[in-house]
XYZ file of C-alpha atoms in Angstrom:
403
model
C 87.894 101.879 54.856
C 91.591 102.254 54.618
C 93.668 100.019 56.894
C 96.158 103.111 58.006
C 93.063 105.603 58.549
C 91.415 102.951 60.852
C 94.436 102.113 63.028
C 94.716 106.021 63.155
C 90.985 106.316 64.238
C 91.626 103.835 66.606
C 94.489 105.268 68.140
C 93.078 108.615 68.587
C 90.227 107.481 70.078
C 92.247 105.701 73.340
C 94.351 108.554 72.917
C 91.588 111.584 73.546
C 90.554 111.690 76.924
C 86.780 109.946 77.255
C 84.024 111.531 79.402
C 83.498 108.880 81.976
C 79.781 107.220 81.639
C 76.980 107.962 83.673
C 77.204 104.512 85.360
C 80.796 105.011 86.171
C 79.599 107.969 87.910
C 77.056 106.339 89.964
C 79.661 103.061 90.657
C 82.011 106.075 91.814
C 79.294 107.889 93.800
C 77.746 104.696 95.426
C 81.850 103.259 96.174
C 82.499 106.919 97.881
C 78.971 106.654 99.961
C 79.777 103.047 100.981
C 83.004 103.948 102.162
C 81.007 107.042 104.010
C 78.606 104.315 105.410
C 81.565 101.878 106.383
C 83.234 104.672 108.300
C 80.176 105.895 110.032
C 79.314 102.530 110.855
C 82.992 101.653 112.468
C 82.787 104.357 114.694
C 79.168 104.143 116.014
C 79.852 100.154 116.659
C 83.331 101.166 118.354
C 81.155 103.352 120.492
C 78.540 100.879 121.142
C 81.388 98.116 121.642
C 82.632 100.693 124.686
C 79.411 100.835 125.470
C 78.338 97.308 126.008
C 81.956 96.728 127.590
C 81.548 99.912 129.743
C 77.871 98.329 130.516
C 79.496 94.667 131.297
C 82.129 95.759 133.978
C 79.421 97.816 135.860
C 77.442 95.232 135.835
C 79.812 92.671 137.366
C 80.735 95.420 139.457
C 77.383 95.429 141.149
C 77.042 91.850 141.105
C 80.035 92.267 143.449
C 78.673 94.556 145.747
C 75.202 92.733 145.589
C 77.346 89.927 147.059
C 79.598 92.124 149.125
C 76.447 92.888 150.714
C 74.942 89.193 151.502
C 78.393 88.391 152.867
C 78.001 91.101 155.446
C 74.420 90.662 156.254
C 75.225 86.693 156.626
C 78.261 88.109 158.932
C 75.963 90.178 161.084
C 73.104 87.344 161.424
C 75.761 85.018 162.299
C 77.142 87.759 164.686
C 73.442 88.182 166.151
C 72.962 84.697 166.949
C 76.410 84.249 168.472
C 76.082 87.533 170.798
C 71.978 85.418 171.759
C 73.779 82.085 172.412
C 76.862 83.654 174.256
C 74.334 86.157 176.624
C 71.764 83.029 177.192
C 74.993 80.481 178.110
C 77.919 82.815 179.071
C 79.808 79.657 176.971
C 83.378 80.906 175.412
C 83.245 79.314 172.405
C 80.608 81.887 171.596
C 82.495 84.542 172.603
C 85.410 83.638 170.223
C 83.088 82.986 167.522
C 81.507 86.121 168.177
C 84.821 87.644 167.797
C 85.441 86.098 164.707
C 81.610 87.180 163.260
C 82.981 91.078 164.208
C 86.218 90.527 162.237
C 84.040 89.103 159.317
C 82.127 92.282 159.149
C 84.869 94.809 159.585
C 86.863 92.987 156.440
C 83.139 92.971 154.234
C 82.539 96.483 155.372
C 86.087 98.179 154.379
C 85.122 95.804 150.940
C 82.173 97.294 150.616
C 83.177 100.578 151.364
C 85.658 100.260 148.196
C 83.182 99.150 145.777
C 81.122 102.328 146.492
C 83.148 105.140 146.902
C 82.620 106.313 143.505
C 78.579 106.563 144.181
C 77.317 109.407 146.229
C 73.664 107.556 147.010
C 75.725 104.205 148.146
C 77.980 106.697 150.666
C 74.941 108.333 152.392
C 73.534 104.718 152.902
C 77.076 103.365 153.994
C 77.532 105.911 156.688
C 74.293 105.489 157.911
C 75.171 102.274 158.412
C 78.718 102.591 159.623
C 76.652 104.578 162.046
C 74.239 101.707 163.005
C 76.858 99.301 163.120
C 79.315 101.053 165.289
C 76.469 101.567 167.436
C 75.680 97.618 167.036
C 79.029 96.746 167.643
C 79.147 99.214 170.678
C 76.596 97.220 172.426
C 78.508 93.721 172.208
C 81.522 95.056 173.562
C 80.314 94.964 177.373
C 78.886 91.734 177.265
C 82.310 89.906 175.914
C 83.032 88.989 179.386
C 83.928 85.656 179.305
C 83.433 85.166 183.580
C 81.586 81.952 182.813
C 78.471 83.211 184.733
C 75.131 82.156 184.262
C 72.620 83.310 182.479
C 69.607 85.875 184.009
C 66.646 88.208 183.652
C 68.960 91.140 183.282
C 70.050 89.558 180.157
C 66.874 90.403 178.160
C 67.296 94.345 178.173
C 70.951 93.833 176.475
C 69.320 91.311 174.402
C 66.543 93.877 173.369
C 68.817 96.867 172.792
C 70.999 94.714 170.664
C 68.519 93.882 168.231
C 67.179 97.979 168.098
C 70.410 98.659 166.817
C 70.752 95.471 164.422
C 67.386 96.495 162.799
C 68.933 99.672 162.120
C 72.030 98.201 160.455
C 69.514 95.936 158.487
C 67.225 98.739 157.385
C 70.942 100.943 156.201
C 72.229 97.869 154.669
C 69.003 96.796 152.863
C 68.987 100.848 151.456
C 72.124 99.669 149.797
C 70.737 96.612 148.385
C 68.205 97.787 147.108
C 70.012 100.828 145.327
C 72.240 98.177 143.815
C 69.898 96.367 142.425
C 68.477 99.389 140.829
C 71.581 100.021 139.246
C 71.956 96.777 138.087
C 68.385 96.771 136.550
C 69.723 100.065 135.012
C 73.027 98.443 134.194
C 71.692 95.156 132.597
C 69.248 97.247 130.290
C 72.084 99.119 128.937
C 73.924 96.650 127.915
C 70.999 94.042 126.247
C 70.942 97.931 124.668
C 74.179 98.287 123.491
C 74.671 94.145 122.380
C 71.439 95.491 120.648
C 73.247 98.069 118.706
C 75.828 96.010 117.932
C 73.848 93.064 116.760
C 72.217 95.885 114.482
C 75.165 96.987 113.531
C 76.344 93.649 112.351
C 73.674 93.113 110.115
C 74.166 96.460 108.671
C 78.000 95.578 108.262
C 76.948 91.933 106.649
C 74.638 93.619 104.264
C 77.410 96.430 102.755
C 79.816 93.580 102.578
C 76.926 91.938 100.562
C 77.138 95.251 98.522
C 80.535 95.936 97.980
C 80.596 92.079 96.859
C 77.912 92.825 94.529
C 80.028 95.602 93.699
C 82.914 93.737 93.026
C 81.544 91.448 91.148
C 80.255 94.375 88.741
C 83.250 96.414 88.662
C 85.216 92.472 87.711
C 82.345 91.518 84.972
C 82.857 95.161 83.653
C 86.354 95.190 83.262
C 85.615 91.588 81.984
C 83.883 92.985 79.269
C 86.147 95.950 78.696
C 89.023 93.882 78.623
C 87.189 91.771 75.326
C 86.260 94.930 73.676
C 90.032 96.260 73.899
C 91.233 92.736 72.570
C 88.906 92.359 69.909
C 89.629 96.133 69.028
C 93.547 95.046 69.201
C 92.949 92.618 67.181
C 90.975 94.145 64.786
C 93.350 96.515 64.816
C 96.198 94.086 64.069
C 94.465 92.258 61.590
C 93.966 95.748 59.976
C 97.463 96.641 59.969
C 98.054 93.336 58.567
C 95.750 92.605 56.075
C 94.439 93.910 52.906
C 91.157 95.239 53.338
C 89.813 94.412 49.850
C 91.308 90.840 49.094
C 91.838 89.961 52.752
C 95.323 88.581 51.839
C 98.178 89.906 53.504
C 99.377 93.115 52.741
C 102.914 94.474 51.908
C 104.056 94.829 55.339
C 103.097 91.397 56.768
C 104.120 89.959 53.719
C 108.018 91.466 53.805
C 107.944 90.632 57.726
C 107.012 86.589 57.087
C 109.154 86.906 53.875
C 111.911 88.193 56.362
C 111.675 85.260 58.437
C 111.235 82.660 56.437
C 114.796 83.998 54.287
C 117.014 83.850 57.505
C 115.493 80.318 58.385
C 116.455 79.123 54.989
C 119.730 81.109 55.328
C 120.375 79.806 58.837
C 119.620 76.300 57.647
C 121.530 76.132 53.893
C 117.449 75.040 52.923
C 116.645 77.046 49.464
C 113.505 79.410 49.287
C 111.613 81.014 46.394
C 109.368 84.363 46.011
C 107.092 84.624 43.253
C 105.478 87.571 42.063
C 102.095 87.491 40.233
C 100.787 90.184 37.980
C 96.679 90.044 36.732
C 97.348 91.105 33.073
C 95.853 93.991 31.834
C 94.295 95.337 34.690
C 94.589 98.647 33.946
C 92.164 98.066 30.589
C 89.678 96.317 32.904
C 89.579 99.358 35.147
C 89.030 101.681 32.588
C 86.241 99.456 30.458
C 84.266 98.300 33.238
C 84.977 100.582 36.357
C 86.991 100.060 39.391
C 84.219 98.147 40.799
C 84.997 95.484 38.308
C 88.268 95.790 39.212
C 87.976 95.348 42.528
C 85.825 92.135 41.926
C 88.339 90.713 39.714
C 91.368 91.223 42.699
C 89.055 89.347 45.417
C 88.346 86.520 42.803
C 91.503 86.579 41.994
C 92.874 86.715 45.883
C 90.071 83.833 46.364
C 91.438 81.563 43.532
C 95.092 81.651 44.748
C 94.653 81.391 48.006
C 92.736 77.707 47.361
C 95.716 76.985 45.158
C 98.428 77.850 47.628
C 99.825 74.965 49.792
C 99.640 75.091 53.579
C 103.309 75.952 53.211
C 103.397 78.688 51.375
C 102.096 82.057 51.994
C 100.439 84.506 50.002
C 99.715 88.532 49.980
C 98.738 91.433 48.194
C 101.656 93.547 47.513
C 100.564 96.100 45.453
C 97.516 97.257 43.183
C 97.128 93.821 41.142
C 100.402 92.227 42.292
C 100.406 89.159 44.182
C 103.795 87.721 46.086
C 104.340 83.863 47.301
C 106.531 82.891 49.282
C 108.165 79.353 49.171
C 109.876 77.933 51.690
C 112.329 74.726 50.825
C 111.526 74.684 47.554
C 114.372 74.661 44.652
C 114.192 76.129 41.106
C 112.220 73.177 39.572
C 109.459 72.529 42.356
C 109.243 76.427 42.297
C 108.678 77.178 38.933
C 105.801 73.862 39.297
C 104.350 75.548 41.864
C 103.780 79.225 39.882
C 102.538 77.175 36.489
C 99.679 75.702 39.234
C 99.000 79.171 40.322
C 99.291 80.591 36.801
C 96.663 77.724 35.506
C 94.367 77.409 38.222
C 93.673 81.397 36.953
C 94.060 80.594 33.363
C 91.088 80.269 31.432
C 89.028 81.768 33.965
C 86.486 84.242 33.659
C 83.953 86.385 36.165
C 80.972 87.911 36.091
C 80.794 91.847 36.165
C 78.337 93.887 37.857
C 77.452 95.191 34.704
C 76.282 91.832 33.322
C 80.038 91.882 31.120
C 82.544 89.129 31.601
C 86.019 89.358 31.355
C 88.726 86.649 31.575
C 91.768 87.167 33.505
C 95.418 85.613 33.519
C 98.468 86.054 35.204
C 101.963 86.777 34.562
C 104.933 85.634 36.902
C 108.329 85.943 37.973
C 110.263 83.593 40.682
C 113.603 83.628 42.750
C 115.598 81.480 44.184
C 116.996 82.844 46.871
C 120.969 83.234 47.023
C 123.059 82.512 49.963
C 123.697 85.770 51.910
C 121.290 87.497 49.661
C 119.375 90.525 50.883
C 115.311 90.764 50.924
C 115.668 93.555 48.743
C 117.611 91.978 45.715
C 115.798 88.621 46.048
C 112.686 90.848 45.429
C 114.040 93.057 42.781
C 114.997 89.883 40.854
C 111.900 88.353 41.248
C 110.384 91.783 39.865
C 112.896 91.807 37.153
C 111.752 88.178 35.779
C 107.766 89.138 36.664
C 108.977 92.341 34.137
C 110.393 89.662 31.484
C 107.144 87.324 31.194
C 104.922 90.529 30.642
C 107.453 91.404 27.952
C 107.578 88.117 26.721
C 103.925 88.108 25.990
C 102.256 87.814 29.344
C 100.222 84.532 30.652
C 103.339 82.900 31.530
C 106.097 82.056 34.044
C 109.714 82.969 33.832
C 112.706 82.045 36.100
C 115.013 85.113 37.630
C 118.953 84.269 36.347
């Protein structure tokens, strides 16, 4: 295939725009549905982080009335058995302590009364009880007499009374209780629920990270892979710009560009540099007697022999149909024409094999220039052509030296 209509098939195909592959739809599809998933997901485990926090305060919040509650039952019991000892001994200290046990339980029930103000079941019980209790309270106030009298039989009636309406304010208080602890079953279940959810939730999280990891990985190992196809295309592409498809020498254009450099080293340097040009002789006749496919075989054997003659050095392409150019850097007029004789005879004499079952033995002619100071690419070349022109005219199968 031609070297110019392959970089042009090349280009156009990055150029045209390329229906993306059905796995690149799926990747897309799946990335688009993860992201779905992932948003889904953050929003149900905000709500079920609210949740469980929601859960957590009300759940310390009953724990608080729960012991709210004991701290005013212990108040009252303590009350109860101070109001006993100070009836049964009419001692003071009981009195005062008594008036301490009241203070206890008017500071535990305005607490109380706080924590529950937002529940319509816990206010019916409270006022029931602020009911028993002021009546509770109402029946201690007469007997704070601190006269320092004896005890007697009258006491047992107050005694009695006292304890009808303490039962009362233990049956309204133990109503609260016991719907507090109800809501904290309640409470407690809803959030080993919602740590549930989120727990859930974190696996699912863990396993789309998994996912999008896998993902990753994929999309990297693709582009991976994408990323050696487009360098071995570029350089399959650059070797095709580069290189002569038939001989596998460089072509023209690489040839001129190394030529190029290697002229304004030598220039830049006051170091002299030859260019040889080769010619097969009589090419022409071979492509008419035999076919181009003989002539084609006799440029890659050709190509093959010089390049095994050419020092590491020097470089070598195909310029044109059955032209050859070499390139020598610091190398003067005698080493240079040496150099083109070993070319010239490492051809010389030769002869291949022909499809057909023909041989046919092939020389060369050449031409070599010594490059002048200051001296253009294009009249180093032309002089080179000019002696390559003189040793075909001299007889071919020979070398001759540009003036």
């Amino acid at each position: 295939m031609d070297p110019g209509k392959l970089v042009r098939h090349w280009k156009d195909r990055f150029a045209a725009p390329r229906r993306p592959w059905r796995w690149e739809w799926l990747f897309a599809l799946g990335i688009a549905a993860t992201v779905a998933v992932l948003i889904a997901m953050a929003v149900t485990t905000r709500n079920a982080a609210e949740q469980r926090r929601s859960a957590e305060t009300w759940q310390m919040h009953t724990v608080d009335v729960l012991r709210t509650v004991g701290a005013l039952q212990s108040a009252i019991d303590r009350a109860d058995a101070a109001d006993h000892s100070y009836l049964l001994t009419r001692d003071v200290a009981h009195a005062r302590a008594l008036a301490d046990r009241q203070r206890e339980i008017a500071a535990a029930e305005r607490r109380l009364m706080t924590l529950t103000r937002d529940n319509r079941l816990q206010r019916v019980h409270l006022r029931r009880f602020r009911e028993a209790l002021g009546l509770y309270l109402a029946s201690l106030k007469p007997e704070l007499r601190a006269d320092g009298g004896s005890a007697g039989p009258d006491v047992y009636p107050l005694l009695i009374q006292s304890d009808d309406h303490l039962d009362s304010v233990r049956r309204a208080l133990a109503a609260v209780r016991e719907t507090e602890r109800g809501l904290l079953v309640e409470r407690t279940a809803s959030f080993g629920a919602a740590a549930d959810r989120l727990q859930r939730h974190a696996f699912v999280l863990l396993g789309i990270g998994f996912l999008l990891i896998a993902g990753a990985a994929g999309a990297l190992l693709s582009a991976m892979r994408a990323s050696r196809a487009k360098n071995v295309v570029v350089a399959e592409l650059r070797r095709a710009s580069t290189t002569d498809e038939l001989t596998q020498l460089p072509n023209r254009r690489h040839f001129l560009a190394r030529l190029a450099e290697e002229l304004a080293r030598a220039q830049r340097h006051g170091e002299p540099l030859a260019v040889a040009l080769l010619d097969i002789d009589h090419f022409k006749r071979i492509n008419d007697t035999y076919g181009h496919a003989a002539g084609d075989l006799v440029l890659k054997e050709t190509a093959s022999v010089l390049r095994a003659a050419t020092r590491t050095e020097e470089s070598i392409g195909r310029i044109g149909g059955e032209e050859f150019a070499v390139v020598m850097p610091a190398t003067e007029v005698h080493a240079a024409r040496r150099a083109c004789e070993r070319l010239r005879a490492a051809q010389n004499g030769r002869t291949f094999a022909l499809p057909s079952g023909d041989e046919v033995r092939v020389t060369l002619s050449g031409g070599v220039a010594i490059a002048h100071p200051g001296e253009p690419i294009q009249q180093l070349m032309a002089r080179a052509d000019h002696a390559l022109y003189e040793a075909k005219r001299q007889g071919r199968d020979r070398i001759r030296m540009a003036a």
